[in-house]
Amino acid sequence: MRGLAAGDAACLAAVHQRWARMVHMLAWRTLGDAAEAEDVTQQVFLGVWRGCGGYRPDRGTVAGWIVGITRRRIADALSARTRRGELVAAAGAALPPDESGAGRPEAALDRVLLGQALAKLPTSQQRVLRLAYYEDLTQTQIAERTGWPLGTIKSHARRGLRRLRHDLEGRTGADHLYT
């Protein structure tokens, strides 16, 4: 762990060699999907690399620390899966039953209006919203990826959504975006 904290990649390789199989099995058994389990495994060892300075031997073993990181990443993956399901269900419920989205010209207009409104936001708010909605990351995952505090991520998301809503509500014909 001292080698990891010092930035020694060989130490990370040794930790990965020793515990990657355990991490992958925990993720696979919980998620039931090999691809998701591989993603979680990568996220866990990225978290080990970035957070090795936070490991405290007096609080538990290295294996216990890694299992804790794994459990949090699995919970994030399950939350993302739930959100995706809810978004798909909400999108399906919003469409008229006899019409597909492909036959609706206003769907293309919605995308253009949203893209223009998003482009007007400050870069930090754009980044947070794009990571949340286009890459389906949780706010915690966004904080880890950007290195920004979680509170900052939440503030950027809230302010960005408010500005998007204000901008889109001010446009004629954009009311159908919120129905």
XYZ file of N, CA and C in Angstrom:
537
model
N 0.832 -1.198 0.000
C 0.000 0.000 0.000
C 0.875 1.259 0.000
N 2.042 1.185 0.645
C 2.940 2.339 0.591
C 3.411 2.591 -0.836
N 3.670 1.507 -1.572
C 4.081 1.632 -2.969
C 2.982 2.257 -3.813
N 1.735 1.853 -3.558
C 0.604 2.466 -4.268
C 0.543 3.957 -3.972
N 0.645 4.280 -2.704
C 0.572 5.691 -2.298
C 1.691 6.501 -2.931
N 2.825 5.846 -3.187
C 3.957 6.534 -3.812
C 3.822 6.594 -5.329
N 2.749 5.975 -5.872
C 2.522 6.025 -7.319
C 3.206 4.912 -8.086
N 3.552 3.821 -7.420
C 4.228 2.707 -8.073
C 3.210 1.826 -8.792
N 3.243 1.840 -10.115
C 2.290 1.083 -10.931
C 2.471 -0.420 -10.741
N 3.666 -0.867 -10.426
C 3.900 -2.292 -10.189
C 3.117 -2.768 -8.962
N 2.987 -1.907 -7.978
C 2.208 -2.259 -6.785
C 0.728 -2.386 -7.141
N 0.245 -1.492 -7.994
C -1.148 -1.599 -8.448
C -1.346 -2.909 -9.206
N -0.394 -3.263 -10.042
C -0.487 -4.528 -10.787
C -0.538 -5.709 -9.824
N 0.239 -5.661 -8.759
C 0.243 -6.745 -7.774
C -1.092 -6.821 -7.037
N -1.626 -5.671 -6.651
C -2.926 -5.635 -5.975
C -4.009 -6.148 -6.927
N -3.948 -5.727 -8.169
C -4.922 -6.176 -9.175
C -4.830 -7.689 -9.371
N -3.625 -8.192 -9.508
C -3.409 -9.625 -9.700
C -4.003 -10.425 -8.544
N -3.844 -9.897 -7.349
C -4.284 -10.636 -6.167
C -5.787 -10.597 -5.955
N -6.449 -9.449 -6.210
C -7.853 -9.303 -5.834
C -8.831 -9.077 -6.988
N -8.374 -9.004 -8.200
C -9.282 -8.734 -9.323
C -10.324 -9.834 -9.502
N -9.919 -11.071 -9.352
C -10.868 -12.179 -9.515
C -11.981 -12.097 -8.472
N -11.615 -11.803 -7.228
C -12.615 -11.686 -6.169
C -13.582 -10.543 -6.466
N -13.055 -9.388 -6.881
C -13.878 -8.220 -7.189
C -14.830 -8.540 -8.339
N -14.299 -9.162 -9.383
C -15.125 -9.491 -10.544
C -16.240 -10.466 -10.164
N -15.935 -11.465 -9.354
C -16.957 -12.446 -8.949
C -18.048 -11.788 -8.103
N -17.660 -10.920 -7.181
C -18.664 -10.217 -6.382
C -19.584 -9.396 -7.280
N -18.999 -8.682 -8.213
C -19.789 -7.845 -9.116
C -20.673 -8.693 -10.021
N -20.126 -9.762 -10.559
C -20.882 -10.606 -11.484
C -22.042 -11.285 -10.778
N -21.804 -11.788 -9.566
C -22.880 -12.458 -8.820
C -23.998 -11.489 -8.465
N -23.656 -10.263 -8.151
C -24.670 -9.283 -7.769
C -25.391 -8.720 -8.983
N -24.639 -8.383 -10.024
C -25.216 -7.723 -11.190
C -25.770 -8.701 -12.219
N -25.217 -9.912 -12.268
C -25.681 -10.905 -13.220
C -25.312 -10.597 -14.664
N -24.355 -9.713 -14.867
C -23.958 -9.324 -16.214
C -22.439 -9.207 -16.254
N -21.814 -9.976 -17.139
C -20.351 -10.011 -17.194
C -19.760 -8.667 -17.606
N -20.394 -7.985 -18.566
C -19.861 -6.695 -19.027
C -19.930 -5.654 -17.914
N -21.055 -5.633 -17.202
C -21.168 -4.692 -16.074
C -20.156 -5.039 -14.983
N -19.947 -6.320 -14.757
C -18.979 -6.748 -13.744
C -17.569 -6.304 -14.127
N -17.239 -6.378 -15.422
C -15.929 -5.902 -15.874
C -15.786 -4.400 -15.662
N -16.857 -3.650 -15.959
C -16.829 -2.203 -15.740
C -16.628 -1.878 -14.263
N -17.355 -2.582 -13.403
C -17.225 -2.356 -11.964
C -15.805 -2.697 -11.513
N -15.249 -3.772 -12.021
C -13.890 -4.167 -11.646
C -12.898 -3.075 -12.019
N -13.045 -2.530 -13.216
C -12.163 -1.427 -13.623
C -12.337 -0.228 -12.697
N -13.584 0.112 -12.383
C -13.846 1.257 -11.523
C -13.268 1.039 -10.130
N -13.348 -0.187 -9.644
C -12.815 -0.491 -8.308
C -11.304 -0.250 -8.277
N -10.583 -0.757 -9.264
C -9.128 -0.614 -9.224
C -8.680 0.797 -9.572
N -9.496 1.516 -10.300
C -9.228 2.944 -10.478
C -9.413 3.655 -9.128
N -10.451 3.264 -8.393
C -10.666 3.815 -7.057
C -9.554 3.442 -6.091
N -9.030 2.217 -6.206
C -7.893 1.786 -5.371
C -6.684 2.669 -5.669
N -6.426 2.885 -6.956
C -5.269 3.694 -7.365
C -5.410 5.126 -6.872
N -6.590 5.709 -7.076
C -6.795 7.114 -6.694
C -6.929 7.304 -5.186
N -7.496 6.313 -4.516
C -7.788 6.482 -3.096
C -6.867 5.761 -2.158
N -5.724 5.294 -2.652
C -4.839 4.491 -1.804
C -4.346 5.270 -0.593
N -4.285 6.582 -0.704
C -3.861 7.385 0.440
C -4.883 7.373 1.569
N -6.116 6.992 1.248
C -7.182 6.938 2.257
C -7.240 5.617 3.005
N -6.459 4.634 2.585
C -6.464 3.343 3.272
C -5.825 3.476 4.648
N -6.504 2.959 5.661
C -6.008 2.986 7.038
C -5.929 1.551 7.563
N -4.711 1.019 7.749
C -4.569 -0.369 8.204
C -5.228 -0.634 9.552
N -5.327 0.389 10.387
C -5.947 0.201 11.708
C -7.461 0.019 11.607
N -8.048 0.319 10.448
C -9.499 0.198 10.270
C -9.896 -1.101 9.583
N -8.923 -1.869 9.081
C -9.249 -3.142 8.445
C -8.178 -3.566 7.459
N -8.399 -4.736 6.891
C -7.434 -5.300 5.950
C -7.579 -4.643 4.575
N -6.578 -4.859 3.744
C -6.630 -4.358 2.370
C -7.808 -5.006 1.639
N -7.988 -6.304 1.839
C -9.098 -7.010 1.188
C -10.431 -6.408 1.614
N -10.594 -6.111 2.891
C -11.833 -5.493 3.381
C -12.054 -4.115 2.774
N -10.984 -3.367 2.639
C -11.063 -2.033 2.030
C -11.500 -2.150 0.570
N -10.906 -3.097 -0.146
C -11.252 -3.301 -1.551
C -12.698 -3.792 -1.686
N -13.135 -4.666 -0.804
C -14.525 -5.132 -0.833
C -15.475 -3.959 -0.587
N -15.118 -3.052 0.305
C -15.957 -1.869 0.552
C -16.083 -1.009 -0.692
N -14.977 -0.800 -1.387
C -15.013 -0.038 -2.637
C -15.887 -0.769 -3.661
N -15.733 -2.087 -3.710
C -16.507 -2.900 -4.653
C -18.000 -2.773 -4.372
N -18.379 -2.852 -3.129
C -19.804 -2.757 -2.778
C -20.386 -1.412 -3.187
N -19.616 -0.335 -3.004
C -20.106 0.989 -3.419
C -20.247 1.076 -4.931
N -19.309 0.517 -5.662
C -19.380 0.558 -7.137
C -20.537 -0.306 -7.649
N -20.787 -1.433 -6.995
C -21.924 -2.276 -7.372
C -23.224 -1.516 -7.120
N -23.308 -0.841 -5.979
C -24.508 -0.051 -5.675
C -24.706 1.051 -6.720
N -23.626 1.696 -7.133
C -23.719 2.717 -8.182
C -24.225 2.105 -9.484
N -23.719 0.930 -9.839
C -24.151 0.268 -11.082
C -25.627 -0.112 -11.015
N -26.069 -0.589 -9.858
C -27.485 -0.934 -9.709
C -28.366 0.316 -9.779
N -27.906 1.418 -9.192
C -28.654 2.674 -9.271
C -28.754 3.166 -10.707
N -27.654 3.081 -11.440
C -27.656 3.509 -12.842
C -28.601 2.636 -13.656
N -28.610 1.342 -13.379
C -29.506 0.428 -14.079
C -30.964 0.795 -13.801
N -31.270 1.093 -12.553
C -32.628 1.480 -12.177
C -33.031 2.769 -12.869
N -32.124 3.756 -12.868
C -32.419 5.032 -13.537
C -32.675 4.828 -15.024
N -31.845 3.987 -15.655
C -32.043 3.725 -17.087
C -33.414 3.118 -17.328
N -33.802 2.165 -16.490
C -35.121 1.540 -16.629
C -36.246 2.540 -16.445
N -36.096 3.427 -15.454
C -37.119 4.445 -15.219
C -37.203 5.430 -16.374
N -36.044 5.808 -16.932
C -36.038 6.721 -18.074
C -36.701 6.092 -19.291
N -36.403 4.822 -19.530
C -37.016 4.131 -20.663
C -38.520 4.029 -20.462
N -38.944 3.687 -19.247
C -40.379 3.582 -18.972
C -41.066 4.939 -19.114
N -40.427 5.993 -18.602
C -41.012 7.331 -18.711
C -41.087 7.777 -20.163
N -40.042 7.491 -20.921
C -40.047 7.866 -22.340
C -41.118 7.090 -23.086
N -41.270 5.824 -22.777
C -42.302 5.015 -23.418
C -43.702 5.484 -23.058
N -43.888 5.907 -21.820
C -45.204 6.382 -21.387
C -45.534 7.731 -22.012
N -44.513 8.528 -22.318
C -44.749 9.855 -22.888
C -45.141 9.789 -24.365
N -44.742 8.712 -25.052
C -45.085 8.586 -26.463
C -46.531 8.147 -26.631
N -47.219 8.675 -27.622
C -48.558 8.171 -27.910
C -48.460 6.699 -28.304
N -49.434 5.877 -27.919
C -49.321 4.443 -28.147
C -49.233 4.034 -29.616
N -49.810 4.814 -30.535
C -49.819 4.411 -31.932
C -48.744 5.098 -32.758
N -47.851 5.864 -32.120
C -46.835 6.618 -32.844
C -45.454 6.240 -32.349
N -44.495 6.159 -33.243
C -43.109 5.972 -32.802
C -42.418 7.324 -32.818
N -41.339 7.448 -32.056
C -40.603 8.709 -32.006
C -39.995 9.068 -33.346
N -39.702 8.060 -34.175
C -39.063 8.322 -35.462
C -39.983 9.087 -36.408
N -41.308 8.928 -36.256
C -42.242 9.600 -37.147
C -42.650 10.970 -36.660
N -42.042 11.450 -35.580
C -42.424 12.741 -35.015
C -41.365 13.777 -35.339
N -41.641 14.709 -36.226
C -40.641 15.723 -36.551
C -40.296 16.611 -35.362
N -41.241 16.776 -34.434
C -40.946 17.640 -33.285
C -39.886 17.032 -32.360
N -39.664 15.711 -32.440
C -38.612 15.083 -31.633
C -37.239 15.613 -32.064
N -37.052 15.776 -33.357
C -35.789 16.335 -33.850
C -35.644 17.784 -33.409
N -36.733 18.533 -33.430
C -36.715 19.923 -32.975
C -36.368 19.997 -31.487
N -36.944 19.088 -30.710
C -36.626 19.042 -29.271
C -35.129 18.868 -29.052
N -34.510 17.954 -29.802
C -33.070 17.700 -29.659
C -32.261 18.935 -30.035
N -32.664 19.624 -31.096
C -31.944 20.822 -31.526
C -32.070 21.919 -30.475
N -33.291 22.151 -29.979
C -33.508 23.186 -28.964
C -32.734 22.876 -27.687
N -32.755 21.625 -27.289
C -32.031 21.231 -26.083
C -30.528 21.414 -26.277
N -30.013 21.040 -27.440
C -28.592 21.210 -27.727
C -28.173 22.670 -27.692
N -29.019 23.547 -28.249
C -28.711 24.975 -28.237
C -28.733 25.528 -26.815
N -29.731 25.119 -26.038
C -29.828 25.597 -24.657
C -28.652 25.084 -23.825
N -28.263 23.835 -24.037
C -27.138 23.257 -23.310
C -25.839 23.988 -23.655
N -25.684 24.371 -24.900
C -24.472 25.074 -25.334
C -24.333 26.449 -24.684
N -25.430 27.028 -24.216
C -25.391 28.345 -23.570
C -24.956 28.269 -22.104
N -24.974 27.083 -21.534
C -24.609 26.929 -20.117
C -23.110 27.101 -19.932
N -22.694 27.471 -18.718
C -21.257 27.486 -18.422
C -20.670 26.084 -18.624
N -19.412 26.031 -18.980
C -18.752 24.770 -19.308
C -18.887 23.740 -18.195
N -18.745 24.153 -16.955
C -18.814 23.202 -15.844
C -20.210 22.581 -15.738
N -21.260 23.384 -15.930
C -22.626 22.850 -15.875
C -22.890 21.935 -17.060
N -22.400 22.323 -18.233
C -22.545 21.465 -19.417
C -21.901 20.106 -19.166
N -20.692 20.141 -18.623
C -19.951 18.890 -18.410
C -20.705 17.964 -17.458
N -21.199 18.519 -16.359
C -21.917 17.706 -15.376
C -23.176 17.111 -16.003
N -23.951 17.930 -16.714
C -25.197 17.436 -17.300
C -24.932 16.424 -18.413
N -23.909 16.629 -19.211
C -23.588 15.666 -20.272
C -23.148 14.322 -19.670
N -22.340 14.365 -18.612
C -21.917 13.122 -17.962
C -23.104 12.410 -17.326
N -24.017 13.174 -16.754
C -25.178 12.574 -16.095
C -26.153 11.959 -17.101
N -26.450 12.678 -18.174
C -27.512 12.229 -19.066
C -27.016 11.456 -20.278
N -25.864 11.789 -20.803
C -25.387 11.085 -21.981
C -24.531 9.880 -21.621
N -23.833 9.944 -20.483
C -23.010 8.806 -20.067
C -23.624 8.058 -18.881
N -24.770 8.537 -18.400
C -25.527 7.884 -17.340
C -24.705 7.649 -16.071
N -23.935 8.659 -15.674
C -23.134 8.556 -14.461
C -23.902 9.143 -13.286
N -23.689 8.575 -12.111
C -24.261 9.149 -10.904
C -23.452 10.394 -10.535
N -23.993 11.192 -9.635
C -23.266 12.382 -9.212
C -21.958 12.001 -8.522
N -21.958 10.911 -7.789
C -20.733 10.436 -7.147
C -19.698 10.050 -8.199
N -20.126 9.360 -9.241
C -19.202 8.970 -10.308
C -18.668 10.200 -11.046
N -19.532 11.201 -11.234
C -19.094 12.433 -11.895
C -18.032 13.124 -11.040
N -18.257 13.159 -9.728
C -17.280 13.771 -8.825
C -15.934 13.050 -8.915
N -15.973 11.720 -8.991
C -14.728 10.957 -9.097
C -14.036 11.219 -10.429
N -14.822 11.273 -11.500
C -14.219 11.467 -12.820
C -13.620 12.866 -12.967
N -14.338 13.873 -12.454
C -13.873 15.249 -12.628
C -12.893 15.675 -11.552
N -12.946 15.017 -10.387
C -12.106 15.430 -9.267
C -12.711 16.589 -8.486
N -13.952 16.959 -8.816
C -14.640 18.042 -8.115
C -15.382 17.486 -6.903
N -15.591 18.296 -5.872
C -16.364 17.840 -4.711
C -17.805 17.506 -5.111
N -18.396 16.541 -4.390
C -19.757 16.110 -4.681
C -20.751 17.268 -4.581
N -20.581 18.140 -3.605
C -21.474 19.291 -3.458
C -21.420 20.212 -4.671
N -20.244 20.364 -5.249
C -20.094 21.177 -6.452
C -20.840 20.544 -7.615
N -20.742 19.230 -7.746
C -21.452 18.509 -8.808
C -22.949 18.717 -8.656
N -23.449 18.572 -7.441
C -24.888 18.743 -7.202
C -25.335 20.166 -7.534
N -24.530 21.141 -7.158
C -24.869 22.544 -7.451
C -24.869 22.808 -8.945
N -23.857 22.312 -9.652
C -23.798 22.511 -11.104
C -24.996 21.858 -11.783
N -25.363 20.665 -11.339
C -26.504 19.963 -11.945
C -27.791 20.751 -11.702
N -28.013 21.168 -10.473
C -29.241 21.897 -10.133
C -29.326 23.213 -10.896
N -28.248 23.979 -10.887
C -28.253 25.271 -11.590
C -28.395 25.086 -13.096
N -27.703 24.089 -13.633
C -27.787 23.833 -15.068
C -29.189 23.443 -15.496
N -29.837 22.576 -14.708
C -31.206 22.174 -15.039
C -32.171 23.357 -14.935
N -31.984 24.188 -13.934
C -32.843 25.382 -13.807
C -32.674 26.301 -15.018
N -31.420 26.523 -15.427
C -31.184 27.413 -16.570
C -31.733 26.811 -17.858
N -31.590 25.490 -18.014
C -32.160 24.837 -19.191
C -33.679 25.006 -19.215
N -34.299 24.760 -18.086
C -35.755 24.876 -18.009
C -36.182 26.305 -18.336
N -35.503 27.283 -17.743
C -35.853 28.688 -17.981
C -35.695 29.027 -19.459
N -34.586 28.606 -20.052
C -34.331 28.911 -21.458
C -35.351 28.220 -22.364
N -35.639 26.954 -22.089
C -36.561 26.213 -22.945
C -38.012 26.655 -22.759
N -38.396 27.026 -21.556
C -39.761 27.511 -21.345
C -39.982 28.856 -22.016
N -38.914 29.619 -22.183
C -39.032 30.928 -22.817
C -39.196 30.845 -24.322
N -38.917 29.694 -24.909
C -39.037 29.535 -26.363
C -40.462 29.159 -26.732
N -40.948 29.703 -27.805
C -42.278 29.373 -28.287
C -42.263 27.948 -28.804
N -43.264 27.184 -28.389
C -43.383 25.821 -28.890
C -42.548 24.816 -28.134
N -41.845 25.230 -27.109
C -41.017 24.271 -26.371
C -41.740 23.684 -25.187
N -43.001 24.054 -24.973
C -43.752 23.545 -23.822
C -43.891 22.030 -23.848
N -43.954 21.419 -25.019
C -44.137 19.977 -25.092
C -42.928 19.210 -24.563
N -41.817 19.864 -24.322
C -40.655 19.191 -23.755
C -40.911 18.742 -22.312
N -41.862 19.357 -21.644
C -42.087 19.068 -20.215
C -43.347 18.283 -19.971
N -43.985 17.807 -20.991
C -45.204 17.045 -20.784
C -44.928 15.588 -20.679
